[in-house]
Amino acid sequence: MYREAQNAWLPYEPSPANPWTLAKVGHLYRRAGFGGSYPELRAGLALKPQELVDRLVHPPGDINAFEAETTSWSQSIRKGNNIQQASDWWLYRVLKTPFPLREKMTLFWHNHFATSFSKVLNIGYMLGQYELMHQHALGNFAEMLQGISKDPAMLVWLDTIQSKKGMPNENYARELMELFSLGIGNYTENDIREAARAFTGWEIRNGKYHFNKDQFDAGEKAVFGRKGPFSGEQIVQLCLEKEACALFIVKKLYLFLISESAELNPELLKPLVEQFRKDYNIGQLVETMLRSNHFFAAENYRAKVKSPVDFICGVVLGLQGSVGVSNLARSLESLGQNLFSPPSVKGWDGGPAWLNAQTLLYRQNLALQLCETRQKEDGTNHSLPLPSRLLKLAGVQTDPAAVDLFLEVFLQKEIPTQTRDKLLDFAAHSNPKSFPSYWSEERKSEHKAISLCHMILTLPEWQLD
């Protein structure tokens, strides 16, 4: 609908032909975070679209208290050097953060500057890299690129610490250009070889970046057609000055925030690239995308495959459940997205690669486990399965209302009529004889709620973001 660049990036305003709907609210909560609860979705619908974007981009409330709590936790993890504890910690942050957009963008940069504990083997370095990416997640890309170049985890991961005068290691120079800033086709092999000389003498001392002047190659280098005794910082700056850099990052963010299935149109992206190239302001770029006509265009709904983190968090947040993170963090590995351990310097492939026969089976089993999780009602000792608890919180008492609530929470009712009819038919005709005779009516009702919710979480539509 909004493929013309002059209208695509203007802020979306509802109209009779293009109204503000629950589907749009859900779309925004998924892309600017990890999904929304029933109260959040209904409250979002009561706001104007740009007001809701304001809340997600500039969340109200005390964020410092949450940061202090989790920072204290991360300090103890550093002492144990346990990657599983670090993965638990990050998943807790994703589920509990009062600023989901910043956490989502940190996950984006983790995949962009993909670095794995499997080689770094130092959880302090990995957490330090997380903190760097979290700090700049919505900040300045140029500052983040300079920072990541000196980040201890990255210095180990791409072997910069082995790069000495006369024996430059090319790994960081290559990935700086290919994966971090420019993309293939915007540099030469000679650019890489020359740039690698500029990163010689970059070491780690006392857990921090250290410049060893004695191991630095101070000779003249020729990079991108320019000559000089370039330092590593200057090589990073030369990459930032290339026209290809802004386009490369805008494309990647478009795939992450808007659609991974649309054909990238250079003319459509041109206004974003021109905006981003001025000052590399990531937050402003993200805001422009999230506020836009193009973001809310119907063709961009469900235009991505849910990542494992999005899948797990979407279920937990939708059920309004309080679930222990340790088992969930371990489940991420079975689903193909182990935090702090991307498979290679290219990160996770994402998209359709998230789904195969094995991961789909894991998703179905995990969804059932989450639906069967019991949680006490507030102020009582009586526990309910999460779907039954959700129905009780919403005051739902009939089967059709239960079907509609689950569909509203998880899919904003964006499913074919036939699918809803089948769910209603299941709710109305589930065979009482299939239940053990000793089950109470309450137990049967809980089982039905679990089954209905689980069926919805296994629908193809729920696998899409």
Tab-separated table of C-alpha atoms in Angstrom, residues 10 15 33 35 44 47 94 127 172 180 191 212 234 255 305 339 352 357 362 403 405 415 432 442 448 460:
chain	number	residue	atom	x	y	z
A	10	LEU	CA	5.363	9.523	6.969
A	15	SER	CA	-8.528	6.797	8.579
A	33	GLY	CA	9.301	-5.928	21.726
A	35	GLY	CA	4.633	-9.441	22.262
A	44	GLY	CA	-2.781	0.110	23.287
A	47	LEU	CA	-4.358	5.106	22.623
A	94	VAL	CA	13.926	-9.976	27.918
A	127	LEU	CA	28.591	-9.693	29.421
A	172	TYR	CA	38.686	-8.415	11.988
A	180	PHE	CA	29.653	-5.103	10.214
A	191	ASP	CA	41.653	-3.098	1.252
A	212	ASN	CA	50.770	-1.818	22.215
A	234	GLN	CA	40.806	5.623	11.278
A	255	LEU	CA	14.601	-6.972	7.455
A	305	VAL	CA	9.224	-16.090	11.017
A	339	LEU	CA	22.007	-16.779	23.633
A	352	PRO	CA	12.614	-19.891	7.287
A	357	ALA	CA	10.562	-30.800	11.417
A	362	TYR	CA	10.152	-28.717	19.942
A	403	VAL	CA	-11.647	-19.297	22.038
A	405	LEU	CA	-9.806	-14.479	24.083
A	415	ILE	CA	-7.099	-16.223	11.177
A	432	PRO	CA	-16.456	-36.142	27.917
A	442	GLU	CA	-12.997	-28.110	37.177
A	448	LYS	CA	-10.086	-27.963	27.710
A	460	PRO	CA	0.991	-21.730	11.298
